[in-house]
Amino acid sequence: HRVGQDGVDGTAARLHVVAARHHLPDHRLGVFERNAVVGRIQKRVAANHGIPFEYTEAVVRQVVARCNDVESGGRAIDAILTNTVLPTISVEYLQRLASGGEIKRVALDVKDADFTYAFD
């Protein structure tokens, strides 16, 4: 962001503050992932649908493993979950809703480096 201050000659002097992007270490990325993103999904599913959402530590490790690009760092976490996990859950939920079924629980895990889903 920019901080402006009037210069001596009446022109605006500007100081540019630039936040450097740093790749998060694996242990910090895992904590961020667990608390910020997966926690939001867990709360959203519970609040909107009354369905428990469970996930394993393997899910956190898998997301961290997919965030290897130094430039993307933590932003990749949200993209992975938003573009992979949420659409799969949404499709299953809508299919069951359309057929008169229901979902009582969603469990997310990892097998062979891919996300797995259990809908009870």
Coordinates of C-alpha atoms in Angstrom, one line a residue:
H1 CA 0.0 0.0 0.0
R2 CA 1.0 3.6 -0.3
V3 CA 1.6 6.3 2.3
G4 CA 1.3 9.8 1.0
Q5 CA 2.7 13.0 2.6
D6 CA 2.9 16.5 1.2
G7 CA 6.4 17.3 0.0
V8 CA 8.2 20.6 0.6
D9 CA 7.2 22.0 -2.8
G10 CA 3.5 21.0 -2.4
T11 CA 3.8 17.9 -4.5
A12 CA 2.8 14.6 -2.9
A13 CA 5.8 12.5 -1.8
R14 CA 5.0 8.8 -1.8
L15 CA 6.5 6.0 0.1
H16 CA 5.8 2.6 -1.4
V17 CA 5.6 -0.3 1.0
V18 CA 6.1 -3.6 -0.7
A19 CA 5.4 -6.9 1.1
A20 CA 7.7 -9.6 0.0
R21 CA 6.2 -12.9 -0.8
H22 CA 8.0 -15.8 0.9
H23 CA 7.5 -19.5 0.5
L24 CA 6.2 -20.9 3.7
P25 CA 8.1 -23.7 5.3
D26 CA 6.3 -27.0 5.3
H27 CA 5.6 -27.0 9.0
R28 CA 4.1 -23.4 8.9
L29 CA 2.2 -24.2 5.7
G30 CA 0.6 -27.2 7.4
V31 CA -0.6 -25.1 10.3
F32 CA -1.9 -22.4 8.0
E33 CA -3.7 -24.9 5.9
R34 CA -5.3 -26.7 8.8
N35 CA -6.5 -23.7 10.6
A36 CA -7.4 -21.3 7.8
V37 CA -8.6 -23.1 4.8
V38 CA -9.8 -26.6 5.9
G39 CA -11.2 -25.1 9.0
R40 CA -13.3 -22.7 6.9
I41 CA -14.6 -25.6 4.7
Q42 CA -15.4 -27.6 7.9
K43 CA -17.4 -24.7 9.3
R44 CA -19.1 -23.9 6.0
V45 CA -20.3 -27.4 5.5
A46 CA -21.5 -27.7 9.1
A47 CA -23.3 -24.3 9.0
N48 CA -24.9 -24.5 5.6
H49 CA -25.8 -28.2 5.6
G50 CA -25.5 -29.5 9.2
I51 CA -23.1 -32.1 8.0
P52 CA -19.9 -33.0 9.9
F53 CA -16.8 -32.6 7.7
E54 CA -13.8 -34.6 8.8
Y55 CA -10.3 -34.7 7.4
T56 CA -7.0 -36.5 8.2
E57 CA -3.6 -35.2 8.7
A58 CA -2.7 -36.8 5.4
V59 CA -4.9 -34.2 3.7
V60 CA -2.9 -31.4 5.2
R61 CA 0.4 -33.1 4.1
Q62 CA -1.0 -33.7 0.6
V63 CA -2.0 -30.0 0.2
V64 CA 1.5 -28.9 1.4
A65 CA 3.1 -31.3 -1.0
R66 CA 1.2 -29.8 -3.9
C67 CA 2.4 -26.3 -2.9
N68 CA 6.0 -26.6 -4.1
D69 CA 6.0 -23.5 -6.2
V70 CA 7.9 -20.7 -4.4
E71 CA 5.9 -18.0 -6.1
S72 CA 2.5 -19.3 -5.1
G73 CA 3.2 -20.2 -1.5
G74 CA 0.0 -20.1 0.6
R75 CA -2.2 -18.9 -2.2
A76 CA -2.0 -22.3 -3.8
I77 CA -3.7 -23.8 -0.8
D78 CA -6.9 -22.1 -1.4
A79 CA -6.8 -22.8 -5.1
I80 CA -6.2 -26.6 -4.5
L81 CA -9.2 -26.9 -2.1
T82 CA -11.4 -24.5 -4.0
N83 CA -10.8 -26.2 -7.4
T84 CA -10.5 -29.8 -6.3
V85 CA -12.2 -30.6 -3.0
L86 CA -15.2 -28.3 -2.9
P87 CA -16.4 -29.1 -6.4
T88 CA -16.4 -32.9 -5.7
I89 CA -18.3 -32.4 -2.4
S90 CA -20.8 -30.1 -4.2
V91 CA -21.5 -32.5 -7.0
E92 CA -22.1 -35.4 -4.6
Y93 CA -24.3 -33.2 -2.4
L94 CA -26.4 -32.0 -5.4
Q95 CA -26.7 -35.5 -6.9
R96 CA -27.9 -36.9 -3.6
L97 CA -30.3 -34.0 -3.1
A98 CA -31.8 -34.5 -6.6
S99 CA -32.3 -38.2 -6.0
G100 CA -33.9 -37.6 -2.6
G101 CA -30.9 -38.9 -0.7
E102 CA -28.9 -37.2 1.9
I103 CA -25.3 -36.9 3.2
K104 CA -24.8 -37.3 6.9
R105 CA -21.0 -36.9 7.0
V106 CA -18.2 -36.0 4.6
A107 CA -14.7 -37.5 5.3
L108 CA -11.7 -36.4 3.3
D109 CA -8.5 -38.5 3.2
V110 CA -5.6 -39.3 0.8
K111 CA -4.7 -42.5 -1.0
D112 CA -2.0 -42.8 -3.6
A113 CA -1.4 -39.0 -3.6
D114 CA -5.1 -38.3 -4.5
F115 CA -7.9 -37.1 -2.3
T116 CA -10.5 -39.6 -1.3
Y117 CA -14.0 -38.9 -0.2
A118 CA -16.4 -40.8 2.0
F119 CA -20.1 -39.7 2.0
D120 CA -22.2 -41.4 4.6

